[in-house]
PDB file of C-alpha atoms in Angstrom:
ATOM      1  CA  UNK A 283      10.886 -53.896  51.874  1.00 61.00           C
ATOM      2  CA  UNK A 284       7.191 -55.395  52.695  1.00 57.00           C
ATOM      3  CA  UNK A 285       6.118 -52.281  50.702  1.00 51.00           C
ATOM      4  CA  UNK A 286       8.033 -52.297  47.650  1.00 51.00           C
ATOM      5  CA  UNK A 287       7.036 -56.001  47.187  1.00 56.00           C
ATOM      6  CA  UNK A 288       3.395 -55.139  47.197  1.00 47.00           C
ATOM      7  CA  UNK A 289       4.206 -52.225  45.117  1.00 46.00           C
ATOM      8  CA  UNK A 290       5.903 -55.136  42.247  1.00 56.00           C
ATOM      9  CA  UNK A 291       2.901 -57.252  42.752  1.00 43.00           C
ATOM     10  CA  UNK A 292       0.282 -54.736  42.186  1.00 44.00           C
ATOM     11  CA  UNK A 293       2.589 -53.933  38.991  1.00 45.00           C
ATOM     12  CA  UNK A 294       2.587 -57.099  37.857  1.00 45.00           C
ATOM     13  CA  UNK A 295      -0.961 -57.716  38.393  1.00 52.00           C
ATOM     14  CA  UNK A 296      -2.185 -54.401  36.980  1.00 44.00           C
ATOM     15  CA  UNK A 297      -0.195 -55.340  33.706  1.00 51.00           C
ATOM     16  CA  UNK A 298      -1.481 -58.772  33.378  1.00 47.00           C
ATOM     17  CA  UNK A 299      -4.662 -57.431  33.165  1.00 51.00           C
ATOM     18  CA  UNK A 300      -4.494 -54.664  30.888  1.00 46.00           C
ATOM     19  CA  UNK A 301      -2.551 -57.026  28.529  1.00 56.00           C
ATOM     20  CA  UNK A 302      -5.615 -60.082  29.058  1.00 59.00           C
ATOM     21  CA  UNK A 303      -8.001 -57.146  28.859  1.00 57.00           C
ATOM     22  CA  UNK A 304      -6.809 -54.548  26.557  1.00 68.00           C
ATOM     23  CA  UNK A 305      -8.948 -54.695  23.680  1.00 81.00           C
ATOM     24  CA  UNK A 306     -12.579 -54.548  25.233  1.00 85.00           C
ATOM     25  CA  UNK A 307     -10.953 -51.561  27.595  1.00 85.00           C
ATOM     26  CA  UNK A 308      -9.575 -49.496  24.218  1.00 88.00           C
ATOM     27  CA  UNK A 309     -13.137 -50.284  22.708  1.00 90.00           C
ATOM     28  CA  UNK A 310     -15.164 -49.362  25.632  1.00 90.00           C
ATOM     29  CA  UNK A 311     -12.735 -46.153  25.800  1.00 91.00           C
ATOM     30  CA  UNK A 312     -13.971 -45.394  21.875  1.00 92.00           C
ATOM     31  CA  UNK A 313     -17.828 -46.157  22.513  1.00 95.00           C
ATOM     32  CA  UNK A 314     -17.907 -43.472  25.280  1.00 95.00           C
ATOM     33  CA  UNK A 315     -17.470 -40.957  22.628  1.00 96.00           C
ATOM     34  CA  UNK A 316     -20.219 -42.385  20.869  1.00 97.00           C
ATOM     35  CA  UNK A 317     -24.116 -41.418  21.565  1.00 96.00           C
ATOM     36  CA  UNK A 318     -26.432 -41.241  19.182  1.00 96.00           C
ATOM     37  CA  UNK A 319     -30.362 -40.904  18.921  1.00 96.00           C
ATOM     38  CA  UNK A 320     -33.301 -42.719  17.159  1.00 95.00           C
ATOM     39  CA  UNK A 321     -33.600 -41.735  13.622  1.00 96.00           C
ATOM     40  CA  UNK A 322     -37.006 -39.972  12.777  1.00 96.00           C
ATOM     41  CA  UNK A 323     -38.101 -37.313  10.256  1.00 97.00           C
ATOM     42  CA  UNK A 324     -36.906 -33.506  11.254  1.00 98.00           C
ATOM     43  CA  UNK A 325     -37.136 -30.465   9.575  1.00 98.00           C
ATOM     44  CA  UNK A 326     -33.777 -30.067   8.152  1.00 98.00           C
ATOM     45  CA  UNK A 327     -30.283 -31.771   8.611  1.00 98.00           C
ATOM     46  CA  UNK A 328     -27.593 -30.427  10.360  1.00 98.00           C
ATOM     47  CA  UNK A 329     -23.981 -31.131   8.950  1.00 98.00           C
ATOM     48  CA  UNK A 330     -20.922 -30.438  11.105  1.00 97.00           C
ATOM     49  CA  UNK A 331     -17.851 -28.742   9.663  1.00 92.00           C
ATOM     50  CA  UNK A 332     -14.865 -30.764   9.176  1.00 87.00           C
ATOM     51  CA  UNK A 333     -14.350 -34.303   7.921  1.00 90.00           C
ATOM     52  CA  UNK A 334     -16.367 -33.085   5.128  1.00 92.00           C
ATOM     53  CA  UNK A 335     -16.805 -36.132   3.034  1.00 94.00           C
ATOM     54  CA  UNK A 336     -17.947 -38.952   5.808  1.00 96.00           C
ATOM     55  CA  UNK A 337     -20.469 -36.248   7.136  1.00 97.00           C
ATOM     56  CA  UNK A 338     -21.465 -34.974   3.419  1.00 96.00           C
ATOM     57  CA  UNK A 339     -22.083 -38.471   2.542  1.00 96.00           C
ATOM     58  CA  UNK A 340     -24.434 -39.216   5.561  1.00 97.00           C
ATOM     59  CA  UNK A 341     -26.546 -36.104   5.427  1.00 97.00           C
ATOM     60  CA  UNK A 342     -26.890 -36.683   1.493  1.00 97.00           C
ATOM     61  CA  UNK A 343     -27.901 -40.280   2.369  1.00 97.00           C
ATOM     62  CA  UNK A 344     -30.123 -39.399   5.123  1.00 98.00           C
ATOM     63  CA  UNK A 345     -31.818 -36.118   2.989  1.00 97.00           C
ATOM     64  CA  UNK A 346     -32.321 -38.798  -0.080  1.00 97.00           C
ATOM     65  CA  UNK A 347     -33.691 -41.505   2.014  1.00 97.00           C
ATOM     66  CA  UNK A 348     -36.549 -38.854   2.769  1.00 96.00           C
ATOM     67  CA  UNK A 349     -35.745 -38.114   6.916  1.00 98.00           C
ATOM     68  CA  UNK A 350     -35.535 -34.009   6.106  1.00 97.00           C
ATOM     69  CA  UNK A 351     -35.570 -32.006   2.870  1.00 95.00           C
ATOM     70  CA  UNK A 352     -33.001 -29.370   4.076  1.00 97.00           C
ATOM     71  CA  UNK A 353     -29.430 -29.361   4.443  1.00 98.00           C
ATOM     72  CA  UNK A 354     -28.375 -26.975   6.671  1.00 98.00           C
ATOM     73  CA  UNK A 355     -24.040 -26.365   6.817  1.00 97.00           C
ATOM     74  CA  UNK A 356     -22.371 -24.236   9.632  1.00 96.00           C
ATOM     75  CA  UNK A 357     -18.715 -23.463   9.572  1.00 92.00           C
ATOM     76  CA  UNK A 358     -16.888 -19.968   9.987  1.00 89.00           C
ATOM     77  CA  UNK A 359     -13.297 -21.935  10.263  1.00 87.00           C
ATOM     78  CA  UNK A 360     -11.288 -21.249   6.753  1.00 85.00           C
ATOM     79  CA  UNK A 361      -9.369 -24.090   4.867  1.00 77.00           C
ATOM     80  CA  UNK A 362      -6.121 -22.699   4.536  1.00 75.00           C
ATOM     81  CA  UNK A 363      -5.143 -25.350   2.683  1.00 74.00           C
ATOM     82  CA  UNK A 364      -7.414 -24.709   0.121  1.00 70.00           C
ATOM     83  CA  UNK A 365      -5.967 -20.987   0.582  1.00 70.00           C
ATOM     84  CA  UNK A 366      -2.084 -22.556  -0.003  1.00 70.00           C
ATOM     85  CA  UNK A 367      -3.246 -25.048  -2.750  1.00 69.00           C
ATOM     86  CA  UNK A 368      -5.848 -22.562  -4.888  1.00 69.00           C
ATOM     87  CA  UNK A 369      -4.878 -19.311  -3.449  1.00 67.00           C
ATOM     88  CA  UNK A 370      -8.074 -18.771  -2.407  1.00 72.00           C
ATOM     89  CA  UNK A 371     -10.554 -18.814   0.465  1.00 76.00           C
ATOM     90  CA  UNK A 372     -13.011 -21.124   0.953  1.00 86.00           C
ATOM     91  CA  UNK A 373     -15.169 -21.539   4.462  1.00 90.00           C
ATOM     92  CA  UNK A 374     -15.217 -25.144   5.846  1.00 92.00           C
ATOM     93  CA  UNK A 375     -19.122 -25.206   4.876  1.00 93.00           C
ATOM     94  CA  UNK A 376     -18.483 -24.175   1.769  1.00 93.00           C
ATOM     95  CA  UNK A 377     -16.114 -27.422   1.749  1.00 92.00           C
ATOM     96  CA  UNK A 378     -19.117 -29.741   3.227  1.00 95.00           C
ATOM     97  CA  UNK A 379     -21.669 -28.152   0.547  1.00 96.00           C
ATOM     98  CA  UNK A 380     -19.743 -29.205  -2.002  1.00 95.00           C
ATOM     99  CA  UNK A 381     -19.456 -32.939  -1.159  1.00 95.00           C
ATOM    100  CA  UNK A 382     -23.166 -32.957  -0.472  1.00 97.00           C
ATOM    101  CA  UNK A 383     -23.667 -31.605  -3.865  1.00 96.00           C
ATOM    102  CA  UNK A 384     -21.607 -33.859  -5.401  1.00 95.00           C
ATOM    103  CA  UNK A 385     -23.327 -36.617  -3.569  1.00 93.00           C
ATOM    104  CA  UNK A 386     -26.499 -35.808  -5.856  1.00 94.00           C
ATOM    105  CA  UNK A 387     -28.486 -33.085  -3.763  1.00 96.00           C
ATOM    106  CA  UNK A 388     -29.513 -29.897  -5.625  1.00 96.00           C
ATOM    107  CA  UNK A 389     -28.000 -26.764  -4.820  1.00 96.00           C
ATOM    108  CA  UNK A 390     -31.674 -25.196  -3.908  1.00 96.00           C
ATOM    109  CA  UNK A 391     -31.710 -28.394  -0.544  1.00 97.00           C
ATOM    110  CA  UNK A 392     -28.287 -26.300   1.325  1.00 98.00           C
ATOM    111  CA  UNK A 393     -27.980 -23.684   3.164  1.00 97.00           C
ATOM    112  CA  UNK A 394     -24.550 -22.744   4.432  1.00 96.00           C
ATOM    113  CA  UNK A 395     -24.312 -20.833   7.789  1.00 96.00           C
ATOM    114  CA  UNK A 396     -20.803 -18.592   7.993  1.00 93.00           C
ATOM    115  CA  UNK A 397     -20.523 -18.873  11.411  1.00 89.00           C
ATOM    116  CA  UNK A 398     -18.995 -20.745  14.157  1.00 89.00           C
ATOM    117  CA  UNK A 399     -15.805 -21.621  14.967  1.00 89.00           C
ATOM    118  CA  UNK A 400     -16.494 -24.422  17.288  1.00 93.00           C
ATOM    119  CA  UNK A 401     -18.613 -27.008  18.129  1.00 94.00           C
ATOM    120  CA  UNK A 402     -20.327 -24.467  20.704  1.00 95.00           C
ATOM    121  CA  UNK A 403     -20.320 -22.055  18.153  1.00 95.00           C
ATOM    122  CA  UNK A 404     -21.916 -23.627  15.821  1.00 96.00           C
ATOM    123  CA  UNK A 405     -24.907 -24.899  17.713  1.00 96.00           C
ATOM    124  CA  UNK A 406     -25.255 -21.107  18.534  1.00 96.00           C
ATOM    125  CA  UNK A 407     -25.555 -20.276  15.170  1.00 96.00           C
ATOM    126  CA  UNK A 408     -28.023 -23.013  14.101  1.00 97.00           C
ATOM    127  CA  UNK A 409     -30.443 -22.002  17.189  1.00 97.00           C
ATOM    128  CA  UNK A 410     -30.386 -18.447  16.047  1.00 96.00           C
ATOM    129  CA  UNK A 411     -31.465 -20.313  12.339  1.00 97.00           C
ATOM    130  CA  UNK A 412     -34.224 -22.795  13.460  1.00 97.00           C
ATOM    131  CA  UNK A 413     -35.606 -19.451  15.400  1.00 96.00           C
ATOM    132  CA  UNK A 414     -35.579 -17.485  12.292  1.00 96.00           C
ATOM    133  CA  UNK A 415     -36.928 -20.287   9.932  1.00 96.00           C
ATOM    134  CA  UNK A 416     -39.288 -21.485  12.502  1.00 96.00           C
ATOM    135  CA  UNK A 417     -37.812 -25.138  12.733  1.00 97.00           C
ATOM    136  CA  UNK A 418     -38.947 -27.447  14.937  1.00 97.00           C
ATOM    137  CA  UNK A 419     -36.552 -30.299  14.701  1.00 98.00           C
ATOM    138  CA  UNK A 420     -33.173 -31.008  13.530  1.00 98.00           C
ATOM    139  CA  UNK A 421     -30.571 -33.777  12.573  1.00 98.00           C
ATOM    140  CA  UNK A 422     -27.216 -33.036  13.601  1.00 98.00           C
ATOM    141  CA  UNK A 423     -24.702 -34.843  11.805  1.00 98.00           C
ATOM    142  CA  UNK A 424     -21.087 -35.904  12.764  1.00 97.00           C
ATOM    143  CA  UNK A 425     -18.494 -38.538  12.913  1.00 96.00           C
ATOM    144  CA  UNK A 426     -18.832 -41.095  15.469  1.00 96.00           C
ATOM    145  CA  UNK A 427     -16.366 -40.345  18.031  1.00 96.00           C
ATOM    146  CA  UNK A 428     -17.867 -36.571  17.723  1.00 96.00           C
ATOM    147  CA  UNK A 429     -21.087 -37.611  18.765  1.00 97.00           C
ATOM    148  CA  UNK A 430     -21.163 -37.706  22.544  1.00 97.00           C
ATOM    149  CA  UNK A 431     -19.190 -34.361  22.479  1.00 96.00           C
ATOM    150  CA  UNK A 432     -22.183 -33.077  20.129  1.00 97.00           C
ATOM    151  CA  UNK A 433     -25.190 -33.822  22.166  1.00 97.00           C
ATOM    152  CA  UNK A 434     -24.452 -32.738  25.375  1.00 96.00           C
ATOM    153  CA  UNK A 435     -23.279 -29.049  23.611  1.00 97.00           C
ATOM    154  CA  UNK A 436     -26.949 -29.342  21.944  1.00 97.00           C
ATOM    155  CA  UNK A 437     -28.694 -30.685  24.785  1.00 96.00           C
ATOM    156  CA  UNK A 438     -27.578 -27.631  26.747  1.00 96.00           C
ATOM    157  CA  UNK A 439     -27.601 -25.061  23.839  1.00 97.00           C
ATOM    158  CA  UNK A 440     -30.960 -25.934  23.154  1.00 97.00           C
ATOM    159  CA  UNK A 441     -32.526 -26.321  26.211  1.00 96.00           C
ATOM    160  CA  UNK A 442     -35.763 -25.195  26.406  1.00 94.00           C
ATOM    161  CA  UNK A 443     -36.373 -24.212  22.913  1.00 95.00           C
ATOM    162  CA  UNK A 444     -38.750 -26.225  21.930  1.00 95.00           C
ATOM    163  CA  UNK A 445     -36.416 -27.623  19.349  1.00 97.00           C
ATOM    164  CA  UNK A 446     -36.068 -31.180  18.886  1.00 97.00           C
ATOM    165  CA  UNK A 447     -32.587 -32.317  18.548  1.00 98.00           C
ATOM    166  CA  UNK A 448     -31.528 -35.832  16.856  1.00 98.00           C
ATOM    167  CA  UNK A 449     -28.048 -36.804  16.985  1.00 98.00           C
ATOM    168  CA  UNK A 450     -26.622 -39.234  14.080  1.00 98.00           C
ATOM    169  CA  UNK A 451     -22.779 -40.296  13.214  1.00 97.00           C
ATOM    170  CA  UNK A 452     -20.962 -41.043  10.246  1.00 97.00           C
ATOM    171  CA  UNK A 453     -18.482 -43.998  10.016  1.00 95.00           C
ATOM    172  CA  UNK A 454     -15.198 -42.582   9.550  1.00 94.00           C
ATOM    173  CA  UNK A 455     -13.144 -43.866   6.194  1.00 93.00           C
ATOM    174  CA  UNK A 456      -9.921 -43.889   7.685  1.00 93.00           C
ATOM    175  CA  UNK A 457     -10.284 -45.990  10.595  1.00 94.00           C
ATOM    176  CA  UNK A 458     -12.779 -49.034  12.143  1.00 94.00           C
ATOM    177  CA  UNK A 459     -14.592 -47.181  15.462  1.00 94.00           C
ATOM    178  CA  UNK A 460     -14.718 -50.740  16.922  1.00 93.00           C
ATOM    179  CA  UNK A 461     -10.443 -51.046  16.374  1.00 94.00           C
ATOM    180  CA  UNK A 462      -9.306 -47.510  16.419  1.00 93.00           C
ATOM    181  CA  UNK A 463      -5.947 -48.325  18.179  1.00 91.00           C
ATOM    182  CA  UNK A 464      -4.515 -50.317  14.848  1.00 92.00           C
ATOM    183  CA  UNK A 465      -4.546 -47.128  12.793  1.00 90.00           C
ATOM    184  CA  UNK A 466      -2.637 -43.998  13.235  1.00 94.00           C
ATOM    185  CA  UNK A 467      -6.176 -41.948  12.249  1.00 94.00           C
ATOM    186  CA  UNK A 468      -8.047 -43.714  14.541  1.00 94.00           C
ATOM    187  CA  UNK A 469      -5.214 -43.241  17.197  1.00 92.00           C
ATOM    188  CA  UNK A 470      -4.982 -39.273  16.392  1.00 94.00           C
ATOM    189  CA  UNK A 471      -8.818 -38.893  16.412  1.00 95.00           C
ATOM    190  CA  UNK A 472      -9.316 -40.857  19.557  1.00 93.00           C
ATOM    191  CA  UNK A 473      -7.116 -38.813  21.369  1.00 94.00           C
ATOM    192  CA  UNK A 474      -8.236 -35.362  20.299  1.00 94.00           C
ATOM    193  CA  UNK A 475     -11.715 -36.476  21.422  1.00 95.00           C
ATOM    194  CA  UNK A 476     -11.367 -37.351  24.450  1.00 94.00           C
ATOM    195  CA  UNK A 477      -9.084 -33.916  24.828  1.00 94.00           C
ATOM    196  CA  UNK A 478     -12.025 -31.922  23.865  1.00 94.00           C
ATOM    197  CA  UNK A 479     -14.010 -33.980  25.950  1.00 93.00           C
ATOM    198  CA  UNK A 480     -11.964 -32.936  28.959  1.00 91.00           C
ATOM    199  CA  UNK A 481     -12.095 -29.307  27.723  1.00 92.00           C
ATOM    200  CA  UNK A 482     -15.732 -28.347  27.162  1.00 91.00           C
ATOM    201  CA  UNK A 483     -16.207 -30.290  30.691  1.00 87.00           C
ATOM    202  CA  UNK A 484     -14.452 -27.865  31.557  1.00 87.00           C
ATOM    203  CA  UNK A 485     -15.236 -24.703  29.712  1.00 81.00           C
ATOM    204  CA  UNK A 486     -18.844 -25.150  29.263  1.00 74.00           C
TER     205      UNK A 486
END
């Protein structure tokens, strides 16, 4: 009986404080999927695949505020709702390209890579490309809560290659980082962060 008592307590307790505390836990639970790096000049820009417009617009913005003069897109995933919708294929990078273009960069700035499938994949291909093109330095861009995810698969990637890798994130359109829990998109994208969080602790 003494136990079960505690047991209620402890209960009660615990949920007193999650309910006093809640909102600077769920924040502090978003920021940790956050990490990004001083801005500085690099050779080219790196812009994930997927959520093509928020991380179009930022490399655009970051290639026409003078920090690279190369775009470079990786991507070997296909949009199959493009496929469904057009009846035709078009490669995630392709997708990215497109809103960078439309952003105001000339076609002659991007370079789309067709490979990669992943996150891990991705940074593969873009070492093999800085090797071939001789670059020195990159910008990798993605959205916020992709960030933290994205520089430890690039710090280890590109360990010891000389390569210097900046990390920067794009504010998402759907959803306020700092209040993610009041929107269903923020809620969704949370959650399949910190999942593949878990996993490439795992896996890699």
């Amino acid at each position: 009986m003494k136990k079960l008592i505690v047991f209620i307590v402890f209960v009660v307790m615990l949920t007193a404080v999650l309910k006093t505390f809640h909102i600077p836990i769920l924040r502090f639970a978003g920021k940790c999927l956050i990490n990004e790096d001083s801005l500085q000049k690099a050779d080219a820009l790196v812009v994930l695949s997927g959520s093509a417009f928020e991380r179009g617009n930022k490399g655009a913005e970051l290639l026409q505020n003078g920090f690279a003069k190369k775009i470079i897109c990786p991507g070997g995933n296909i949009d199959l709702n493009y496929l469904i919708l057009f009846g035709d294929s078009i490669y995630e990078c392709d997708i990215t390209k497109k809103k960078i273009l439309q952003s105001g960069v000339s076609d002659s700035s991007v370079v789309c890579i067709y490979n990669g499938t992943s996150t891990q994949e991705e940074a593969l291909a873009v070492k093999e490309y800085c090797k071939i093109h001789q670059l020195t330095s990159i910008i990798v861009v993605s959205t916020y809560f992709h960030t933290a995810r994205v520089k430890r698969v690039y710090s280890k990637v590109f360990a010891g290659s000389g390569i210097t890798v900046i990390i920067r994130g794009a504010k998402s359109v759907h959803y306020d980082e700092n209040q993610w829990w009041h929107n269903e998109d923020g809620l969704i994208s949370f959650n399949n962060e910190w999942m593949k969080t878990f996993y490439y602790f795992l896996k890699h």
